[in-house]
Short mmCIF file of C-alpha atoms in Angstrom, two decimals:
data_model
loop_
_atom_site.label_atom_id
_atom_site.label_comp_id
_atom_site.label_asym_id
_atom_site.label_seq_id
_atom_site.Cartn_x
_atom_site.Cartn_y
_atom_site.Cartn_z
CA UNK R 5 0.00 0.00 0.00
CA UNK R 6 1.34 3.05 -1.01
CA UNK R 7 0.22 5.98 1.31
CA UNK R 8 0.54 8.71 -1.91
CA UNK R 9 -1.86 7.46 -3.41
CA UNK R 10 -4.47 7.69 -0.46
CA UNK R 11 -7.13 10.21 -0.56
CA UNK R 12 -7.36 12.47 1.94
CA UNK R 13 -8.54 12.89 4.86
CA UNK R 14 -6.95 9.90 6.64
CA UNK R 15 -5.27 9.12 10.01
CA UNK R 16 -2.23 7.28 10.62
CA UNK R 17 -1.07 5.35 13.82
CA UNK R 18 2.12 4.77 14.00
CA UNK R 19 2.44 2.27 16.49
CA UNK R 20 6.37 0.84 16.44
CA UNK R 21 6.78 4.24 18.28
CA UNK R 22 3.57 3.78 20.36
CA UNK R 23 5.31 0.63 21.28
CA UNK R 24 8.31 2.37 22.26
CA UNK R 25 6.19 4.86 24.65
CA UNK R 26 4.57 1.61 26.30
CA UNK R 27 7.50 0.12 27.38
CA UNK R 28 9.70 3.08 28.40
CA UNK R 29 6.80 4.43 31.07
CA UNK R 30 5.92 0.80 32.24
CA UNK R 31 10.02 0.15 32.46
CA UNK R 32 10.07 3.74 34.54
CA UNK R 33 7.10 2.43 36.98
CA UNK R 34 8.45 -0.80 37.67
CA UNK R 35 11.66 -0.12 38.03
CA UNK R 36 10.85 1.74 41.62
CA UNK R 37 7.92 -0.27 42.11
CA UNK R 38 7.50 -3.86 40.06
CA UNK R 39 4.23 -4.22 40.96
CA UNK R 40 2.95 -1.96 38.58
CA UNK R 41 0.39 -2.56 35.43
CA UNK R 42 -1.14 0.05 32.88
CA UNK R 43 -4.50 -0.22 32.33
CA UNK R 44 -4.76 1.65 28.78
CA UNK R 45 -8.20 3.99 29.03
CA UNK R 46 -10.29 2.99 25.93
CA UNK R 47 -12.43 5.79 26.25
CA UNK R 48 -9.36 8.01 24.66
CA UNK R 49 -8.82 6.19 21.81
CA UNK R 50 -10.92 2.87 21.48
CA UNK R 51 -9.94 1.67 17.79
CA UNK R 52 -9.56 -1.95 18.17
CA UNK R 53 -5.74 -2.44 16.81
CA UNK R 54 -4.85 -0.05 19.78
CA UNK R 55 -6.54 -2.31 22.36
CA UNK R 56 -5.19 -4.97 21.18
CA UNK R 57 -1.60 -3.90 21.18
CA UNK R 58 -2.08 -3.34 24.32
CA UNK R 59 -3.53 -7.15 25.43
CA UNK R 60 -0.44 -8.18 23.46
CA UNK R 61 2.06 -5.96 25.46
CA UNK R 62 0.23 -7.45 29.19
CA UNK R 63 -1.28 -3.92 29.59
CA UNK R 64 -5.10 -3.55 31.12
CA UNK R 65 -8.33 -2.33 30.05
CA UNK R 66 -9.84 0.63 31.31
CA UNK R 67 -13.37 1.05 30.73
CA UNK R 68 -16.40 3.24 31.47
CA UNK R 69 -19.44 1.75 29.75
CA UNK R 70 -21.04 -1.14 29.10
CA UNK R 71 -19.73 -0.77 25.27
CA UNK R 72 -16.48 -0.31 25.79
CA UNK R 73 -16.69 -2.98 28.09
CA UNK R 74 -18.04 -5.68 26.03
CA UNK R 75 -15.37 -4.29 23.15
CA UNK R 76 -12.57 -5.36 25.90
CA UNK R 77 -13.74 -8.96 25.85
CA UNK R 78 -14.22 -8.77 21.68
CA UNK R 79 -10.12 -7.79 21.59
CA UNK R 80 -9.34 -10.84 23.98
CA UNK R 81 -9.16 -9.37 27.28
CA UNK R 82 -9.71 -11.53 30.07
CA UNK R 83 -12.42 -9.89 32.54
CA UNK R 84 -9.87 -10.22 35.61
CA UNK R 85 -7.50 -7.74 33.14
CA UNK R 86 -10.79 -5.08 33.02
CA UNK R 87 -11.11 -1.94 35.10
CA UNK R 88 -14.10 -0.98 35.09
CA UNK R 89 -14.96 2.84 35.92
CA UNK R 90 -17.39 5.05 35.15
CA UNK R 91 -20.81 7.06 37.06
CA UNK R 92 -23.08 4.82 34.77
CA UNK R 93 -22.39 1.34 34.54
CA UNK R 94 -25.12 -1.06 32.57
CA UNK R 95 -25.71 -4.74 33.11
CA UNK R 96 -22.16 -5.66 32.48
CA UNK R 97 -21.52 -4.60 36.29
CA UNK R 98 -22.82 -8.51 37.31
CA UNK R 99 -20.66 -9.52 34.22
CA UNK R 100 -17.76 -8.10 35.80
CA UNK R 101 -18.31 -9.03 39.12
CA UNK R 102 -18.75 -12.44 38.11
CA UNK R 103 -16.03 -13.04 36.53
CA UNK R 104 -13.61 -11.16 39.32
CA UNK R 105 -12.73 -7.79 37.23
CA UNK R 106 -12.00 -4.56 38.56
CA UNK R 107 -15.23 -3.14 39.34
CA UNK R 108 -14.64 0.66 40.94
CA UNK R 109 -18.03 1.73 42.52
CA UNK R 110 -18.47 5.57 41.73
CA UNK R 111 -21.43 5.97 43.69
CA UNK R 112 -23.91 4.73 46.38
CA UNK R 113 -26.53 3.31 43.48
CA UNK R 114 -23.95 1.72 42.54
CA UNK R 115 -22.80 0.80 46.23
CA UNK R 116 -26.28 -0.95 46.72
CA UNK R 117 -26.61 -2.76 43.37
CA UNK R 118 -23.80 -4.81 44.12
CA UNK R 119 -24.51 -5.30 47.68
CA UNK R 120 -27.96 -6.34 46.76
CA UNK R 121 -26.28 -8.77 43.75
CA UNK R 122 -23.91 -10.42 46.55
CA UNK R 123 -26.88 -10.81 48.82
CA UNK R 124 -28.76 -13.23 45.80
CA UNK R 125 -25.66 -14.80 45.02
CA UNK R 126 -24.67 -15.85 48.71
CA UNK R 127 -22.97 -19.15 46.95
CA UNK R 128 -20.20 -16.82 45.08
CA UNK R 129 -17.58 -14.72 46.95
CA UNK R 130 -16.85 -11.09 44.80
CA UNK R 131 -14.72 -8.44 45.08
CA UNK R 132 -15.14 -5.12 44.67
CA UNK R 133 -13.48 -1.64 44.16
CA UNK R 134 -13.84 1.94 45.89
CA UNK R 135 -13.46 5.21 43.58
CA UNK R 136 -12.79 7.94 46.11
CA UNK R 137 -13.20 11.42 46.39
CA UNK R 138 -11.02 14.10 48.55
CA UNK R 139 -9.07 17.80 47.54
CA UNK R 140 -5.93 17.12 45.88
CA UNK R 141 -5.26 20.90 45.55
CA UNK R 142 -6.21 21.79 41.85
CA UNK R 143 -8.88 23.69 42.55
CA UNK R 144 -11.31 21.20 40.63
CA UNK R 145 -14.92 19.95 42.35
CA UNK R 146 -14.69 16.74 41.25
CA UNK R 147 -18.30 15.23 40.91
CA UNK R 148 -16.51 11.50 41.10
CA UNK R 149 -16.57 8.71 43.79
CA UNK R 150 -17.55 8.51 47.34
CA UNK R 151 -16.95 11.49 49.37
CA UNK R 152 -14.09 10.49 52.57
CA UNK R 153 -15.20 13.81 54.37
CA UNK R 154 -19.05 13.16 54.19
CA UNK R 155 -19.45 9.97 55.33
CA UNK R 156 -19.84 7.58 51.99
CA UNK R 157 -16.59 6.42 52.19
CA UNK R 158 -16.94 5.25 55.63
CA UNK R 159 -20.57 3.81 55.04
CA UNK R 160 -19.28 2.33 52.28
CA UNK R 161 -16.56 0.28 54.32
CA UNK R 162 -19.84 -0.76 56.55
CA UNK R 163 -21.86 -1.85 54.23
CA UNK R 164 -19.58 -3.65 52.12
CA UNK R 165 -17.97 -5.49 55.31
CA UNK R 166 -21.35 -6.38 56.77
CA UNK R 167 -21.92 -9.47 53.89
CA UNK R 168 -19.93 -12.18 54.34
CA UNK R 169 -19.25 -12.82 50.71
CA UNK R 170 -17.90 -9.09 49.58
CA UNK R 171 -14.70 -7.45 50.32
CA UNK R 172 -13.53 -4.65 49.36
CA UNK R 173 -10.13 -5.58 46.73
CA UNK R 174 -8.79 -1.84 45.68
CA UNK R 175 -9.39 1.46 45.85
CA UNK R 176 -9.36 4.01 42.68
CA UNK R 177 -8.84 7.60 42.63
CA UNK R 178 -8.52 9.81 38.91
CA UNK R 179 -9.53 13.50 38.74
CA UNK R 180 -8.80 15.61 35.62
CA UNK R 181 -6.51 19.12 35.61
CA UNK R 182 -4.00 17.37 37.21
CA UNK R 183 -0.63 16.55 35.62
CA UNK R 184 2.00 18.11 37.73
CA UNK R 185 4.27 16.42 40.18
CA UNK R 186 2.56 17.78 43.61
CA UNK R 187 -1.31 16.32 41.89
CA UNK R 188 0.16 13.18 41.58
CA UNK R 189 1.88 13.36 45.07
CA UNK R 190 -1.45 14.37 46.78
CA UNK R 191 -3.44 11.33 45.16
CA UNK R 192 -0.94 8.47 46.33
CA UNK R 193 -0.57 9.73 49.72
CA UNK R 194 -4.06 10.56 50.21
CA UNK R 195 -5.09 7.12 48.89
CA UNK R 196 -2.10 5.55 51.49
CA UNK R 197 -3.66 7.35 54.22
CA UNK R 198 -7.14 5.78 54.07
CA UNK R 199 -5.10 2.71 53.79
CA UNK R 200 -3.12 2.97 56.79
CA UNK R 201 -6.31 4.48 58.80
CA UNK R 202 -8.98 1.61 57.75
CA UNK R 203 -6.19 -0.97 58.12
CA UNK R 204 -7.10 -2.02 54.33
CA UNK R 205 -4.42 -4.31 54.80
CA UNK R 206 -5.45 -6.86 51.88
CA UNK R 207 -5.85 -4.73 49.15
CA UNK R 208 -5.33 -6.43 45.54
CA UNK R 209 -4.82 -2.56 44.10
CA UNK R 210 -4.33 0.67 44.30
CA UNK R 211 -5.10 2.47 41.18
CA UNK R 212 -4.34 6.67 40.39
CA UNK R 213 -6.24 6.92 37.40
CA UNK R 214 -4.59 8.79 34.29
CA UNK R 215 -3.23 12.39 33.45
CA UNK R 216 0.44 12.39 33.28
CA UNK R 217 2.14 14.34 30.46
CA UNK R 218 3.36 11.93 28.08
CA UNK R 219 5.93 12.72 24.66
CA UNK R 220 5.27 15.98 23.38
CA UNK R 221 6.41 17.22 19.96
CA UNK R 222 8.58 20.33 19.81
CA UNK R 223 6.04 22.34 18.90
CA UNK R 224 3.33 21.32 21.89
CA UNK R 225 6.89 20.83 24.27
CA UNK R 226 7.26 24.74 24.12
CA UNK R 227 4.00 26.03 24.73
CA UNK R 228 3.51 23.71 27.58
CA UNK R 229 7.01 24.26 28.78
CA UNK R 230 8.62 22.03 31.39
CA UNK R 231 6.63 18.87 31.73
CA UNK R 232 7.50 15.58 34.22
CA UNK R 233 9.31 12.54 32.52
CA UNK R 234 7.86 9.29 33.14
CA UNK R 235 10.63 8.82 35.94
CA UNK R 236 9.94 12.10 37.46
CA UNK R 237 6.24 10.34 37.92
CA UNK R 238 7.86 7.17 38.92
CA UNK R 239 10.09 8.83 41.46
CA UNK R 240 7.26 10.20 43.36
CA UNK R 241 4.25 7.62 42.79
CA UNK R 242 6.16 4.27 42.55
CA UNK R 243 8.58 5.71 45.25
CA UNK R 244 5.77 6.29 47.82
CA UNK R 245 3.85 3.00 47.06
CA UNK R 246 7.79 1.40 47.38
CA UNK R 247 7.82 3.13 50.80
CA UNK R 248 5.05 2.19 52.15
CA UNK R 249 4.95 -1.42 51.69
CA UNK R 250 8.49 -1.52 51.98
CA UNK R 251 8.27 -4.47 55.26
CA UNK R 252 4.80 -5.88 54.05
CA UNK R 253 4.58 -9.40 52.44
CA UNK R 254 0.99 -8.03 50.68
CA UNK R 255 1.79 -5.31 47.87
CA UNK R 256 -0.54 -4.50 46.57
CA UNK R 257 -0.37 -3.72 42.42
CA UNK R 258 0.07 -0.22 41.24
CA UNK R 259 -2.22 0.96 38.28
CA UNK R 260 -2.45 4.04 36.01
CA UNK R 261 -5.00 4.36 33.43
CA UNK R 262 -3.15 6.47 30.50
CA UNK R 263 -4.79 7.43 27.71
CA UNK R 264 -3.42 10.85 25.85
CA UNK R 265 -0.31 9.78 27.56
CA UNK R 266 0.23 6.94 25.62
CA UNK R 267 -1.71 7.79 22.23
CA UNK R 268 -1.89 11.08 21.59
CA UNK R 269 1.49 11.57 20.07
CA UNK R 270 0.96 8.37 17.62
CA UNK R 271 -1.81 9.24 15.46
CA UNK R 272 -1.10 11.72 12.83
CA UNK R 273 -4.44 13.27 10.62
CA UNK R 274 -3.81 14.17 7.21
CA UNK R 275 -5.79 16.63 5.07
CA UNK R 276 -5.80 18.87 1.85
CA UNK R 277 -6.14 22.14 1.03
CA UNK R 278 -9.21 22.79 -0.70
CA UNK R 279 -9.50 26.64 -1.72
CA UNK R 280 -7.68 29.81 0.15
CA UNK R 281 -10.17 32.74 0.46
CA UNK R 282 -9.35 36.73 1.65
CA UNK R 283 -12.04 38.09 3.73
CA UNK R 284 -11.34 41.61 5.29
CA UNK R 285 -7.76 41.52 5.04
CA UNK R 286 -8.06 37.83 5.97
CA UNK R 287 -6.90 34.52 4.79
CA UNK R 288 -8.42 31.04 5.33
CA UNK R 289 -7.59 27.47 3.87
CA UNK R 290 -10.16 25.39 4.05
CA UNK R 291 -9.33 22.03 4.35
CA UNK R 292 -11.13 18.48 3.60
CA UNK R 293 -10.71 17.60 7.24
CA UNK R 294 -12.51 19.28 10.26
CA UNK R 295 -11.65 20.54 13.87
CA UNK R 296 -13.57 17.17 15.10
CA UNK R 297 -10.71 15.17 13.18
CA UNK R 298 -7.94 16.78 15.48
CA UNK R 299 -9.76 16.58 18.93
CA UNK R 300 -10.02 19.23 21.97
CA UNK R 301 -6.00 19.79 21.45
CA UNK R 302 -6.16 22.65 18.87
CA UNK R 303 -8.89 24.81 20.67
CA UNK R 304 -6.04 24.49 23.48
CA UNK R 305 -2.91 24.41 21.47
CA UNK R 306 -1.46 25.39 18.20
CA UNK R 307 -0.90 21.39 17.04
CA UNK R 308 2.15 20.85 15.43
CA UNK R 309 1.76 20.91 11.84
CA UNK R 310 3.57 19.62 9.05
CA UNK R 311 2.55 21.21 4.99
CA UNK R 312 3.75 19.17 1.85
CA UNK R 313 4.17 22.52 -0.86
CA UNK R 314 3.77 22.42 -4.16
CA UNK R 315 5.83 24.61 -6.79
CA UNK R 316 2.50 26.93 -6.90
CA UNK R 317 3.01 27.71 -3.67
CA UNK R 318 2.56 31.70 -2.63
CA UNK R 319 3.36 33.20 0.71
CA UNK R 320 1.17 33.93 3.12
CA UNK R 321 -0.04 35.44 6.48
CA UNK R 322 -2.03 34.90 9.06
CA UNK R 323 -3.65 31.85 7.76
CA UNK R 324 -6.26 30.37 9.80
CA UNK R 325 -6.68 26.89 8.72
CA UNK R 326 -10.40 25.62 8.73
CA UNK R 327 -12.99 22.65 8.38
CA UNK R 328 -15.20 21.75 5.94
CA UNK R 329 -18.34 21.67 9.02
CA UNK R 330 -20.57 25.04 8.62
CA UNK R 331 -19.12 25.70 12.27
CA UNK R 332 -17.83 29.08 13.24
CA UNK R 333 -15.42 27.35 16.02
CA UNK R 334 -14.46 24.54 12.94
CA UNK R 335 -11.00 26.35 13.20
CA UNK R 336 -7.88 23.47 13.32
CA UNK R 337 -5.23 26.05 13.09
CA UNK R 338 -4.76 30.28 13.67
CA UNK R 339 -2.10 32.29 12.30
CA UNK R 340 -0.03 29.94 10.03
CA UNK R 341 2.27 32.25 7.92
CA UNK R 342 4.29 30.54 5.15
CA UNK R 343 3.87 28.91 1.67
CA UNK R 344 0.62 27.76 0.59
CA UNK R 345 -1.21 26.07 -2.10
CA UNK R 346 -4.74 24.57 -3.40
CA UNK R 347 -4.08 20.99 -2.98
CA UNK R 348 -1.07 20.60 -0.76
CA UNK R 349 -1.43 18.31 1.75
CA UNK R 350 -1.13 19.01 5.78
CA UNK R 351 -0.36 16.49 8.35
CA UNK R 352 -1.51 17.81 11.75
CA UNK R 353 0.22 15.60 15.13
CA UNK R 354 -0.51 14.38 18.31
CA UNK R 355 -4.37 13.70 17.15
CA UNK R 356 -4.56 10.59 18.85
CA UNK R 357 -6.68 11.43 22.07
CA UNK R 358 -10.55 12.17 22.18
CA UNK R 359 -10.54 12.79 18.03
CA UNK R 360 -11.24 9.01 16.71
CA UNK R 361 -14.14 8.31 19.58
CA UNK R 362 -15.37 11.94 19.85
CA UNK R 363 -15.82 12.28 16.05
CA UNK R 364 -19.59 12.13 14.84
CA UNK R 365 -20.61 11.86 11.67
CA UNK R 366 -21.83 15.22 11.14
CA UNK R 367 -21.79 16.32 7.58
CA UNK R 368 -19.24 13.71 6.13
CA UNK R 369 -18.62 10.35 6.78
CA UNK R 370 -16.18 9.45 9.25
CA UNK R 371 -12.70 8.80 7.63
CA UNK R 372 -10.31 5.77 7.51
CA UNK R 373 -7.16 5.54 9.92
CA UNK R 374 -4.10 3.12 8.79
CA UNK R 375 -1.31 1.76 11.00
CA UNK R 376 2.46 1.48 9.86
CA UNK R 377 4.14 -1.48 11.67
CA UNK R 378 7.20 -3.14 11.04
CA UNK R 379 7.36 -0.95 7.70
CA UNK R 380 4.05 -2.14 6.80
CA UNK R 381 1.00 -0.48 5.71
CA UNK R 382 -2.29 -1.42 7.14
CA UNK R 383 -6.46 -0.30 6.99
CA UNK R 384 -7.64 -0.77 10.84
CA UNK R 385 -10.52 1.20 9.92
CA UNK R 386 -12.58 1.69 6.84
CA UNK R 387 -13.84 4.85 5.65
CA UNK R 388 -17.53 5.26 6.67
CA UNK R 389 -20.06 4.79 4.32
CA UNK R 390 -23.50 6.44 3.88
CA UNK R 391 -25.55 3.10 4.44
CA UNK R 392 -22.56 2.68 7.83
CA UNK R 393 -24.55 6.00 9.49
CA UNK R 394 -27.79 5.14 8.02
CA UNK R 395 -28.32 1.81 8.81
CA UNK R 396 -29.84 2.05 12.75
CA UNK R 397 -32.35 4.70 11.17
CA UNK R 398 -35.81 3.39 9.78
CA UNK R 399 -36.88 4.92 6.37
CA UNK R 400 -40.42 4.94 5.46
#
């Protein structure tokens, strides 16, 4: 397969380098702490050839719904290697517990649905998770998990401990806006504390959730600035789990959900420049490609970009790069100045997180992603087709 002759738009996952990324933040992890397993969030980047690199590398699942939970066992994972997270869980919950995954309870429905399960089931022993809730210091009112100030934490504990055949096997704590160093500090000590003060002495896990920087182009590295390493995060979460059970026989395993931190960087979305207007003193270059193609990143971020010239090529100014969508906000890129032409192609990076499973069909079709392996060329997704969207609808 020969990738010039592709029509655009199309993605392109380049996963010998995710690869790479895997293995350098699980080396980083375990080498402070060996007890330590990622469990890849599928609700970043779900395309099926990603989950299943992961199975293949040992990683976990993380999912949130009942779909992406029932995609897990499709790619091959076995239930025990599924997190399951997530304020709305569906009937896979009894699934899960079932078959002894990693069932986080978010909330106190949730609490007495699987209390009430255990209680019909009194011939079965399960095992269940606590997502918890307390200030980490980012300023963010997290609407997650059971509160350890109120109460629910603690009635949780009760509740859970007064039926003989349901213990409580890990306890999960992930809260978004919080990438730096101290964040990351605040959740494993926190999460030791109610360890050390409910004497959860047996616990299979602890888990931290995601939201640690991972690779960052050149371009994304300097507007961010100075960002941890994977060993920076090691240092301090590995170090204080290493700590902490440094005398105990039971150590528990460490988890981390990445998503972006393992993706994003890998998937690269490539489009062409369809006509170049002046409005007001103003230029735009519409593209065949949309804002929903490239994800939340470039209403944050100018993404790197990458622009394959032609010999027409004329120089311009303050470019703002658009979609095809009749969206105001469909802008993918603000200010380009450089050489330009109708039909040149741009590659936009680090597209891999929230664009693929975020991305409706609104307008167009979606559009097809390939994977380069091993120096080959691969379709892991098909372009979408008309009679693809249409086909839950009922026509008269």
């Amino acid at each position: 397969m020969n990738l010039d002759k592709i029509k655009t738009p199309y993605y392109i996952f380049y996963a010998d380098d995710f690869i790479n990324n895997y293995h350098e933040l699980e080396a980083s992890m375990k080498s402070v702490y060996e007890n330590y397993k990622i469990a890849y969030s599928f609700k970043t980047n779900y395309t099926p050839a990603v989950c299943n690199l992961i199975k293949n590398l040992g990683g976990y699942a993380e999912v949130v719904s009942d779909m992406e939970y029932e995609l897990a066992l499709k790619v091959g994972f076995n239930p025990e290697c599924i997190v399951y997270n997530g304020p709305g869980k569906g009937d896979m919950l009894e699934h899960c517990l079932l078959n002894k995954g990693m069932l986080n309870i978010d909330n106190l429905r949730e609490l007495e649905r699987v209390c009430d399960f255990a209680k019909l089931n009194i011939d079965k022993n399960f095992k269940v998770g606590i997502r918890v809730n307390f200030d980490i210091g980012n300023g963010l009112h997290s609407r997650f998990g059971l509160d350890v100030e109120n109460g629910d934490f603690d009635y949780a504990l009760t509740k859970i401990g007064a039926i003989d055949n349901l213990t409580v096997q890990g306890l999960h704590f992930h809260i978004s806006r919080a990438r730096g160093l101290d964040s990351w500090k605040n959740r494993i000590v926190g999460l030791l504390e109610l360890v050390k003060k409910y004497n959860l002495d047996n616990l299979k896990y602890i888990d931290l959730g995601s939201g640690m920087y991972g690779k960052l182009d050149p371009e994304l590295q300097e507007q961010f600035g100075l960002t941890p390493t994977y060993v920076d995060y090691a240092n301090i979460v590995a170090g204080e789990m290493n700590s902490f059970y440094e005398n105990s026989i039971n150590k528990p395993m460490l988890i981390t959900e990445p998503g972006t931190t393992l993706v994003s960087k890998y998937f690269h979305v490539f489009m062409s420049v369809l006509d170049i207007k002046e409005i007001r003193n103003k230029y735009f270059a519409l593209l065949d490609g949309s804002f929903h193609n490239v994800g939340e990143i470039c209403g944050l971020k100018k993404v790197p970009m990458r622009i394959t010239t032609s010999k027409n090529s004329t120089s311009y100014n303050n470019v703002d790069f658009v979609g095809y969508t009749c969206l105001e906000q469909d802008v993918i890129y603000s200010g380009y100045n450089g050489k330009l032409a109708i039909g040149d192609t741009v590659e936009i990076c680090n597209v891999g997180g929230y664009s693929i499973v975020d991305k409706p069909p609104f307008i167009h079709p979606d559009i097809p992603i390939y994977m380069i392996k091993n120096n080959e060329i691969t379709c892991i997704k098909k372009e979408q087709t008309l009679n693809d969207i249409f086909a839950p609808y009922v026509f008269e």
